[in-house]
Amino acid sequence: MNIGIDQISFYTSQYFLDLRTLAEARGVDPDKYVIGIGQSKMGIPPPDEDVVTMAASAAFQLKEQGALDGVEALLFATESGIDQSKAAGMFVHGLLGLPERCRVVELKQACYSATAALRMAMGLVAMRPQSKVLVIAADIARYELGSPGESTQGCGAVAFTISADPRLIVIDPESGFYADDVMDFWRPNYLSEAQVDGKYSTLVYIKALKAAWTQYAEESGRSLDDFARFCYHIPFTRMAAKAHQKLARGISDEELENVIGESLIYSREAGNCYTASLYVGIVSLLDHCAEDLSGKRIGLYSYGSGCVGEFFSGVVQPGYHDVLLTNEHQKLLNERMELTFQQYEDIYHYGIPTDGGEHVFPQYRTGPFRFAGIERHKRIYEEA
Ligand code: COA
């Protein structure tokens, strides 16, 4: 049975900071961010946007297409959890009006957990081929102001449905995966900013990639030539480029751009979306690739610090163009509002109240849903 991604949508916040603005404020050469890191802008969520509203906004686009009919599970991948107990997906279930006959759970393993969700979803669909699973990955990448990680912040969500006979990508059964207990990136429960050993994290990313690829290649018998394109986990776009250069030693700049270039366009605009990053890359590739990818195989690498890496693959399905939401994605990015540096820092410092009192948040521009406030430690969401 063929199982895979039936439809996919992407959402990021309505506000961004240009990295040249950040560079100027921090006294850094803008080329470091734009060329050295490979990022242009970073998505900044206003106080009334969080992983729930971004996730619901991404999935709402699928709902409008009728793609959520038959959904029996919602798997929510995030490392920006809003509650230690209640899954963020429960709020999304309510906002989207999903059926009561639905399993809902939240998954965590840094940026890897959306791929774990995809695997679990495939298992559920294999057991009940008439059913669908909604997977949502949503995150806010946040580092200390002035730290090396600051320029790699961002936010966004990707929602996709897993079904039998999918219209977009059939996921291959072969896979290479790798785990190692390391401290390259983590966020203790009492901190709102990630802690990161940045250089070390890039080395572990590559180490896990090599191990996962070796295993995948042995299991599948495929070589790099069997792939039309590659999508990587993208903490910043230069990382994906470096990763592919490690696998395809000696690759020319032109060929590198050809096999990964289209997958990096949205990430350069939205910044790191953690769990969603690989999937932002897939959306970006499908939305931008001028070549017809029908019947072509794409290589996929998911990495989550701490760490788990997985290399897997999928075959793009004929007719895939008909189910893409390219116009919606480009409209969203084109209509975003640019923040000044002062506005960026003000939003950064706007903390979520923890006193259990009644708080109403100012209304900013969001998607169809907003995080309206907090009452007695309960998050209140509403239609925008
Ligand atoms: N023009 C062009 N390129 C420049 C430049 C300039 N003026 N100044 C610096 N660069 C290049 C550097 O040569 C380097 O490229 P290289 O890696 O190919 O050598 C790149 O820009 C980054 O500079 P560097 O000094 O290494 O950056 P940094 O130490 O300040 O921060 C990270 C880099 C990745 C460590 C930091 O962004 C980080 O901690 N990010 C969060 C963690 C992360 O995303 N990890 C990824 C794995 S999940």
Short mmCIF file of C-alpha atoms and ligand atoms in Angstrom, two decimals:
data_model
loop_
_atom_site.label_atom_id
_atom_site.label_comp_id
_atom_site.label_asym_id
_atom_site.label_seq_id
_atom_site.Cartn_x
_atom_site.Cartn_y
_atom_site.Cartn_z
CA MET A 1 0.00 0.00 0.00
CA ASN A 2 1.30 3.49 -0.85
CA ILE A 3 1.18 5.87 2.12
CA GLY A 4 2.45 9.42 2.36
CA ILE A 5 1.72 13.14 2.32
CA ASP A 6 -1.64 13.93 0.74
CA GLN A 7 -1.67 17.73 1.16
CA ILE A 8 0.56 20.24 2.94
CA SER A 9 0.32 23.88 4.05
CA PHE A 10 2.65 26.41 5.63
CA TYR A 11 2.04 29.38 7.90
CA THR A 12 4.36 31.91 9.51
CA SER A 13 3.73 35.08 11.52
CA GLN A 14 2.58 38.29 9.86
CA TYR A 15 5.67 40.20 11.12
CA PHE A 16 9.35 39.90 10.29
CA LEU A 17 12.66 41.53 11.10
CA ASP A 18 15.10 42.03 8.24
CA LEU A 19 18.47 40.55 9.17
CA ARG A 20 20.22 43.63 7.79
CA THR A 21 18.37 45.64 10.45
CA LEU A 22 19.55 43.20 13.10
CA ALA A 23 23.12 43.32 11.76
CA GLU A 24 23.18 47.11 11.90
CA ALA A 25 21.88 47.16 15.47
CA ARG A 26 24.39 44.51 16.60
CA GLY A 27 27.34 46.08 14.73
CA VAL A 28 27.79 42.97 12.55
CA ASP A 29 28.60 42.89 8.82
CA PRO A 30 25.20 42.07 7.19
CA ASP A 31 26.96 39.63 4.85
CA LYS A 32 27.62 37.40 7.83
CA TYR A 33 23.88 36.83 8.23
CA VAL A 34 22.82 37.00 4.60
CA ILE A 35 25.74 35.01 3.10
CA GLY A 36 27.53 33.29 6.01
CA ILE A 37 24.33 32.10 7.75
CA GLY A 38 22.19 32.32 4.60
CA GLN A 39 19.14 34.04 6.08
CA SER A 40 17.30 37.19 4.91
CA LYS A 41 14.49 37.69 7.43
CA MET A 42 13.15 36.13 10.58
CA GLY A 43 9.48 35.64 11.37
CA ILE A 44 8.54 37.24 14.69
CA PRO A 45 5.32 36.19 16.42
CA PRO A 46 3.40 39.04 18.13
CA PRO A 47 2.12 38.48 21.70
CA ASP A 48 -1.20 37.08 20.45
CA GLU A 49 0.40 34.46 18.20
CA ASP A 50 1.85 31.19 19.53
CA VAL A 51 2.36 27.63 18.35
CA VAL A 52 -1.35 26.88 18.73
CA THR A 53 -2.52 29.79 16.56
CA MET A 54 0.19 29.16 13.95
CA ALA A 55 -0.63 25.45 13.84
CA ALA A 56 -4.37 26.10 13.57
CA SER A 57 -3.76 28.67 10.83
CA ALA A 58 -1.65 26.22 8.82
CA ALA A 59 -4.22 23.44 9.21
CA PHE A 60 -7.14 25.80 8.50
CA GLN A 61 -5.91 26.09 4.91
CA LEU A 62 -6.21 22.29 4.63
CA LYS A 63 -9.66 22.36 6.20
CA GLU A 64 -10.82 24.84 3.58
CA GLN A 65 -9.70 22.39 0.90
CA GLY A 66 -11.73 19.58 2.52
CA ALA A 67 -8.45 17.79 3.22
CA LEU A 68 -9.30 17.15 6.87
CA ASP A 69 -12.37 15.02 6.15
CA GLY A 70 -11.73 11.56 7.60
CA VAL A 71 -9.00 12.68 10.03
CA GLU A 72 -8.85 10.27 12.98
CA ALA A 73 -5.72 11.55 14.70
CA LEU A 74 -3.93 14.86 15.22
CA LEU A 75 -0.23 14.53 16.02
CA PHE A 76 1.30 17.84 17.11
CA ALA A 77 5.09 18.15 17.03
CA THR A 78 6.67 21.06 18.88
CA GLU A 79 9.51 22.03 21.17
CA SER A 80 7.76 25.28 22.13
CA GLY A 81 5.24 23.52 24.39
CA ILE A 82 2.71 25.74 26.15
CA ASP A 83 1.66 23.32 28.89
CA GLN A 84 3.28 20.45 30.74
CA SER A 85 0.13 18.37 30.62
CA LYS A 86 -2.41 19.39 28.01
CA ALA A 87 -1.30 18.79 24.41
CA ALA A 88 -1.18 21.96 22.30
CA GLY A 89 -3.04 19.93 19.69
CA MET A 90 -6.16 19.86 21.92
CA PHE A 91 -6.61 23.60 21.44
CA VAL A 92 -6.13 23.15 17.69
CA HIS A 93 -8.68 20.33 17.70
CA GLY A 94 -11.17 22.76 19.24
CA LEU A 95 -10.35 25.70 16.96
CA LEU A 96 -10.66 23.58 13.83
CA GLY A 97 -13.82 21.79 15.00
CA LEU A 98 -12.29 18.36 14.40
CA PRO A 99 -14.48 15.32 15.15
CA GLU A 100 -14.74 13.88 18.66
CA ARG A 101 -13.62 10.55 17.23
CA CYS A 102 -10.01 11.71 17.02
CA ARG A 103 -6.79 10.86 18.84
CA VAL A 104 -4.75 13.93 19.83
CA VAL A 105 -1.22 13.90 21.22
CA GLU A 106 1.89 16.11 21.38
CA LEU A 107 5.35 14.79 20.47
CA LYS A 108 8.79 16.04 21.50
CA GLN A 109 12.37 15.36 20.44
CA ALA A 110 13.70 18.79 19.49
CA CYS A 111 13.38 19.42 15.74
CA TYR A 112 12.98 15.71 14.91
CA SER A 113 9.51 15.04 16.34
CA ALA A 114 7.49 15.91 13.22
CA THR A 115 9.27 13.06 11.47
CA ALA A 116 8.43 10.75 14.37
CA ALA A 117 4.82 11.95 13.94
CA LEU A 118 4.95 11.18 10.22
CA ARG A 119 6.19 7.65 10.97
CA MET A 120 3.46 7.06 13.57
CA ALA A 121 0.85 8.46 11.21
CA MET A 122 1.96 6.04 8.50
CA GLY A 123 1.54 3.17 10.97
CA LEU A 124 -1.98 4.30 11.87
CA VAL A 125 -2.96 4.60 8.20
CA ALA A 126 -1.44 1.19 7.41
CA MET A 127 -3.82 -0.30 9.99
CA ARG A 128 -6.86 1.68 8.78
CA PRO A 129 -6.28 2.63 5.13
CA GLN A 130 -9.55 4.57 4.90
CA SER A 131 -8.42 6.97 7.65
CA LYS A 132 -6.24 10.07 7.58
CA VAL A 133 -3.88 11.56 10.15
CA LEU A 134 -3.23 15.27 10.51
CA VAL A 135 0.37 16.07 11.46
CA ILE A 136 1.24 19.61 12.53
CA ALA A 137 4.70 20.91 13.35
CA ALA A 138 4.87 24.39 14.87
CA ASP A 139 7.64 26.25 16.66
CA ILE A 140 9.10 29.56 17.71
CA ALA A 141 12.90 29.66 17.58
CA ARG A 142 14.08 32.01 20.30
CA TYR A 143 17.62 32.65 21.55
CA GLU A 144 19.14 35.21 23.90
CA LEU A 145 19.41 38.72 22.50
CA GLY A 146 22.90 39.38 21.17
CA SER A 147 23.84 35.68 21.21
CA PRO A 148 25.24 33.86 18.12
CA GLY A 149 21.89 32.11 17.72
CA GLU A 150 19.88 35.37 17.55
CA SER A 151 20.13 35.70 13.77
CA THR A 152 18.75 32.16 13.35
CA GLN A 153 15.46 32.86 15.12
CA GLY A 154 12.16 32.46 13.29
CA CYS A 155 8.74 30.90 13.56
CA GLY A 156 6.24 28.92 11.57
CA ALA A 157 4.02 25.89 11.23
CA VAL A 158 3.44 23.22 8.64
CA ALA A 159 0.35 21.02 8.57
CA PHE A 160 0.07 17.92 6.43
CA THR A 161 -2.21 14.96 6.09
CA ILE A 162 -0.99 11.37 5.85
CA SER A 163 -3.18 9.00 3.87
CA ALA A 164 -3.19 5.97 1.61
CA ASP A 165 -2.69 6.77 -2.09
CA PRO A 166 -1.52 10.32 -1.28
CA ARG A 167 -1.71 13.04 -3.90
CA LEU A 168 1.67 14.64 -3.13
CA ILE A 169 4.45 12.30 -1.95
CA VAL A 170 4.55 8.54 -1.37
CA ILE A 171 7.01 7.92 1.47
CA ASP A 172 9.42 5.04 0.81
CA PRO A 173 9.65 2.27 3.42
CA GLU A 174 13.47 2.46 3.62
CA SER A 175 14.99 4.68 6.26
CA GLY A 176 18.27 5.28 8.10
CA PHE A 177 18.11 6.59 11.64
CA TYR A 178 20.52 7.41 14.44
CA ALA A 179 20.37 8.51 18.08
CA ASP A 180 23.01 9.77 20.51
CA ASP A 181 22.57 11.35 23.96
CA VAL A 182 24.35 14.71 23.50
CA MET A 183 23.89 18.28 24.80
CA ASP A 184 24.08 20.40 21.67
CA PHE A 185 20.80 22.27 22.17
CA TRP A 186 18.19 22.17 24.94
CA ARG A 187 15.70 24.35 26.80
CA PRO A 188 15.12 23.73 30.51
CA ASN A 189 11.49 24.12 31.62
CA TYR A 190 12.32 27.35 33.48
CA LEU A 191 13.79 29.16 30.45
CA SER A 192 12.05 30.71 27.47
CA GLU A 193 15.26 30.84 25.40
CA ALA A 194 17.03 27.80 24.02
CA GLN A 195 20.51 27.00 25.29
CA VAL A 196 22.83 25.96 22.50
CA ASP A 197 26.39 24.89 21.91
CA GLY A 198 26.14 26.23 18.38
CA LYS A 199 29.31 24.98 16.68
CA TYR A 200 29.00 21.59 18.37
CA SER A 201 25.37 21.33 17.18
CA THR A 202 26.46 21.74 13.57
CA LEU A 203 29.02 18.94 14.00
CA VAL A 204 26.51 16.56 15.58
CA TYR A 205 23.99 17.37 12.82
CA ILE A 206 26.56 16.22 10.24
CA LYS A 207 27.63 13.17 12.25
CA ALA A 208 24.01 12.02 12.51
CA LEU A 209 23.48 12.71 8.79
CA LYS A 210 26.42 10.55 7.77
CA ALA A 211 25.27 7.67 9.97
CA ALA A 212 21.64 7.91 8.80
CA TRP A 213 22.60 8.20 5.13
CA THR A 214 24.99 5.21 5.32
CA GLN A 215 22.26 3.06 6.81
CA TYR A 216 19.65 4.31 4.30
CA ALA A 217 21.97 3.66 1.35
CA GLU A 218 22.72 0.11 2.56
CA GLU A 219 19.06 -0.68 3.10
CA SER A 220 17.74 0.83 -0.13
CA GLY A 221 20.67 0.18 -2.46
CA ARG A 222 20.25 3.76 -3.73
CA SER A 223 22.97 6.31 -4.36
CA LEU A 224 22.82 10.12 -4.42
CA ASP A 225 22.19 9.95 -8.18
CA ASP A 226 18.78 8.39 -7.53
CA PHE A 227 17.41 11.68 -6.15
CA ALA A 228 16.10 14.64 -8.13
CA ARG A 229 16.23 16.94 -5.10
CA PHE A 230 17.11 16.93 -1.39
CA CYS A 231 15.40 18.62 1.54
CA TYR A 232 17.23 19.01 4.83
CA HIS A 233 16.39 20.16 8.31
CA ILE A 234 17.11 23.90 7.99
CA PRO A 235 18.16 25.70 11.19
CA PHE A 236 19.64 28.25 8.75
CA THR A 237 20.03 27.71 5.03
CA ARG A 238 23.84 27.51 4.99
CA MET A 239 23.57 24.49 7.29
CA ALA A 240 21.56 22.58 4.68
CA ALA A 241 24.09 23.53 2.00
CA LYS A 242 27.00 22.36 4.16
CA ALA A 243 25.19 19.13 4.95
CA HIS A 244 24.69 18.29 1.31
CA GLN A 245 28.30 19.16 0.53
CA LYS A 246 29.33 16.55 3.11
CA LEU A 247 27.33 13.83 1.35
CA ALA A 248 28.09 14.91 -2.22
CA ARG A 249 31.79 15.65 -1.90
CA GLY A 250 33.16 17.96 -4.59
CA ILE A 251 29.70 19.03 -5.81
CA SER A 252 29.81 22.27 -7.85
CA ASP A 253 28.02 25.38 -6.56
CA GLU A 254 25.69 25.21 -9.57
CA GLU A 255 24.69 21.60 -8.94
CA LEU A 256 24.29 22.30 -5.21
CA GLU A 257 21.90 25.15 -6.02
CA ASN A 258 20.05 22.87 -8.44
CA VAL A 259 19.41 20.07 -5.93
CA ILE A 260 18.63 22.09 -2.78
CA GLY A 261 18.07 25.73 -3.86
CA GLU A 262 14.28 25.70 -4.18
CA SER A 263 13.88 24.02 -0.78
CA LEU A 264 15.60 26.93 1.00
CA ILE A 265 13.48 29.86 -0.23
CA TYR A 266 10.79 29.89 2.48
CA SER A 267 13.26 29.23 5.32
CA ARG A 268 15.36 32.19 4.26
CA GLU A 269 12.20 34.31 4.74
CA ALA A 270 10.72 32.78 7.90
CA GLY A 271 13.83 31.69 9.81
CA ASN A 272 14.20 28.53 11.83
CA CYS A 273 10.89 26.77 12.45
CA TYR A 274 12.50 23.87 14.42
CA THR A 275 10.15 20.85 14.05
CA ALA A 276 8.60 22.33 10.93
CA SER A 277 11.88 23.23 9.21
CA LEU A 278 12.32 20.13 7.04
CA TYR A 279 8.66 20.34 6.07
CA VAL A 280 8.95 24.05 5.25
CA GLY A 281 11.73 22.90 2.92
CA ILE A 282 9.42 20.36 1.25
CA VAL A 283 6.68 22.99 0.75
CA SER A 284 9.25 25.43 -0.60
CA LEU A 285 10.59 22.86 -3.07
CA LEU A 286 7.15 21.87 -4.36
CA ASP A 287 6.00 25.51 -4.61
CA HIS A 288 9.11 26.70 -6.49
CA CYS A 289 10.51 23.87 -8.57
CA ALA A 290 10.17 24.72 -12.26
CA GLU A 291 11.04 21.15 -13.26
CA ASP A 292 8.19 18.63 -13.22
CA LEU A 293 8.98 16.40 -10.24
CA SER A 294 6.27 13.82 -11.05
CA GLY A 295 7.62 10.34 -10.41
CA LYS A 296 10.91 11.76 -9.10
CA ARG A 297 12.45 10.74 -5.77
CA ILE A 298 13.47 13.33 -3.18
CA GLY A 299 15.86 12.70 -0.30
CA LEU A 300 14.81 13.95 3.14
CA TYR A 301 16.90 14.51 6.25
CA SER A 302 15.37 15.26 9.63
CA TYR A 303 17.52 16.24 12.61
CA GLY A 304 16.63 17.03 16.21
CA SER A 305 19.30 18.06 18.69
CA GLY A 306 19.92 15.89 21.62
CA CYS A 307 19.96 14.01 19.15
CA VAL A 308 18.06 11.96 16.57
CA GLY A 309 18.68 12.05 12.81
CA GLU A 310 16.74 10.23 10.08
CA PHE A 311 17.34 10.03 6.35
CA PHE A 312 14.34 8.90 4.34
CA SER A 313 12.80 9.56 0.95
CA GLY A 314 9.62 9.88 -1.06
CA VAL A 315 8.38 9.89 -4.62
CA VAL A 316 6.46 12.94 -5.87
CA GLN A 317 3.13 11.96 -7.39
CA PRO A 318 1.81 12.86 -10.85
CA GLY A 319 -0.72 15.71 -10.62
CA TYR A 320 0.88 17.10 -7.43
CA HIS A 321 0.68 20.66 -8.76
CA ASP A 322 -3.12 20.55 -8.48
CA VAL A 323 -3.04 20.26 -4.67
CA LEU A 324 -0.35 22.82 -3.87
CA LEU A 325 -1.28 25.96 -1.93
CA THR A 326 1.48 28.05 -3.52
CA ASN A 327 -0.62 31.20 -3.97
CA GLU A 328 -1.73 31.20 -0.34
CA HIS A 329 1.87 30.80 0.86
CA GLN A 330 3.23 33.54 -1.35
CA LYS A 331 0.41 35.93 -0.46
CA LEU A 332 1.16 35.39 3.23
CA LEU A 333 4.87 36.13 2.80
CA ASN A 334 4.30 39.11 0.51
CA GLU A 335 1.84 40.77 2.90
CA ARG A 336 3.90 40.48 6.08
CA MET A 337 4.77 43.66 7.97
CA GLU A 338 8.36 44.65 8.63
CA LEU A 339 9.31 45.49 12.22
CA THR A 340 11.77 48.13 13.31
CA PHE A 341 14.54 46.99 15.62
CA GLN A 342 12.81 48.67 18.56
CA GLN A 343 9.52 46.91 17.80
CA TYR A 344 11.38 43.60 17.58
CA GLU A 345 12.96 44.08 21.00
CA ASP A 346 9.64 45.24 22.52
CA ILE A 347 7.89 42.10 21.25
CA TYR A 348 10.80 39.95 22.42
CA HIS A 349 10.44 41.32 25.96
CA TYR A 350 6.64 40.94 26.06
CA GLY A 351 6.44 38.00 28.45
CA ILE A 352 3.51 35.66 29.02
CA PRO A 353 2.05 36.54 32.47
CA THR A 354 2.50 33.79 35.05
CA ASP A 355 0.51 35.23 37.98
CA GLY A 356 -2.79 33.47 37.28
CA GLY A 357 -4.58 36.79 36.85
CA GLU A 358 -6.81 38.02 34.05
CA HIS A 359 -4.84 39.24 31.04
CA VAL A 360 -6.08 40.47 27.69
CA PHE A 361 -3.47 40.65 24.93
CA PRO A 362 -3.28 43.52 22.44
CA GLN A 363 -4.60 42.63 19.00
CA TYR A 364 -1.91 42.33 16.34
CA ARG A 365 -2.22 40.91 12.85
CA THR A 366 -2.53 37.12 12.92
CA GLY A 367 -4.05 34.38 10.79
CA PRO A 368 -7.62 33.19 11.38
CA PHE A 369 -6.98 32.55 15.10
CA ARG A 370 -5.40 34.50 17.93
CA PHE A 371 -4.23 33.96 21.49
CA ALA A 372 -6.56 36.42 23.21
CA GLY A 373 -5.33 36.23 26.79
CA ILE A 374 -5.05 34.23 29.99
CA GLU A 375 -7.63 33.73 32.73
CA ARG A 376 -6.82 31.79 35.90
CA HIS A 377 -3.86 30.08 34.18
CA LYS A 378 -6.06 29.09 31.20
CA ARG A 379 -5.09 30.14 27.70
CA ILE A 380 -7.95 31.72 25.78
CA TYR A 381 -8.02 31.42 21.99
CA GLU A 382 -10.48 33.03 19.61
CA GLU A 383 -11.14 33.66 15.95
CA ALA A 384 -9.28 36.78 14.81
N1 COA B 1 30.64 37.72 5.09
C1 COA B 1 30.35 36.46 4.71
N2 COA B 1 30.40 35.40 5.57
C2 COA B 1 30.76 35.64 6.85
C3 COA B 1 31.07 36.94 7.29
C4 COA B 1 31.00 38.00 6.35
N3 COA B 1 31.29 39.27 6.70
N4 COA B 1 31.38 36.86 8.60
C5 COA B 1 31.26 35.57 8.97
N5 COA B 1 30.89 34.83 7.89
C6 COA B 1 30.65 33.39 7.84
C7 COA B 1 31.63 32.58 8.63
O1 COA B 1 32.83 32.34 7.90
C8 COA B 1 30.83 31.32 8.87
O2 COA B 1 30.85 30.51 7.74
P1 COA B 1 31.47 29.03 7.80
O3 COA B 1 30.66 28.30 8.84
O4 COA B 1 31.27 28.51 6.43
O5 COA B 1 32.87 29.19 8.24
C9 COA B 1 29.40 31.84 9.03
O6 COA B 1 29.39 33.15 8.46
C10 COA B 1 28.95 31.95 10.46
O7 COA B 1 29.92 32.68 11.16
P2 COA B 1 30.39 32.20 12.60
O8 COA B 1 31.41 33.16 13.13
O9 COA B 1 30.79 30.76 12.55
O10 COA B 1 29.01 32.38 13.38
P3 COA B 1 28.68 32.32 14.89
O11 COA B 1 29.66 31.51 15.64
O12 COA B 1 28.47 33.69 15.37
O13 COA B 1 27.28 31.53 14.86
C11 COA B 1 26.11 29.42 14.79
C12 COA B 1 27.00 30.41 14.03
C13 COA B 1 25.52 28.41 13.83
C14 COA B 1 26.98 28.70 15.82
C15 COA B 1 24.98 30.20 15.51
O14 COA B 1 24.17 30.84 14.56
C16 COA B 1 24.11 29.33 16.37
O15 COA B 1 24.45 29.02 17.51
N6 COA B 1 22.92 28.95 15.88
C17 COA B 1 21.94 28.17 16.62
C18 COA B 1 22.24 26.68 16.62
C19 COA B 1 21.97 26.03 15.32
O16 COA B 1 21.22 26.53 14.49
N7 COA B 1 22.55 24.84 15.12
C20 COA B 1 22.43 24.09 13.89
C21 COA B 1 22.27 22.62 14.09
S1 COA B 1 20.65 22.19 14.61
#
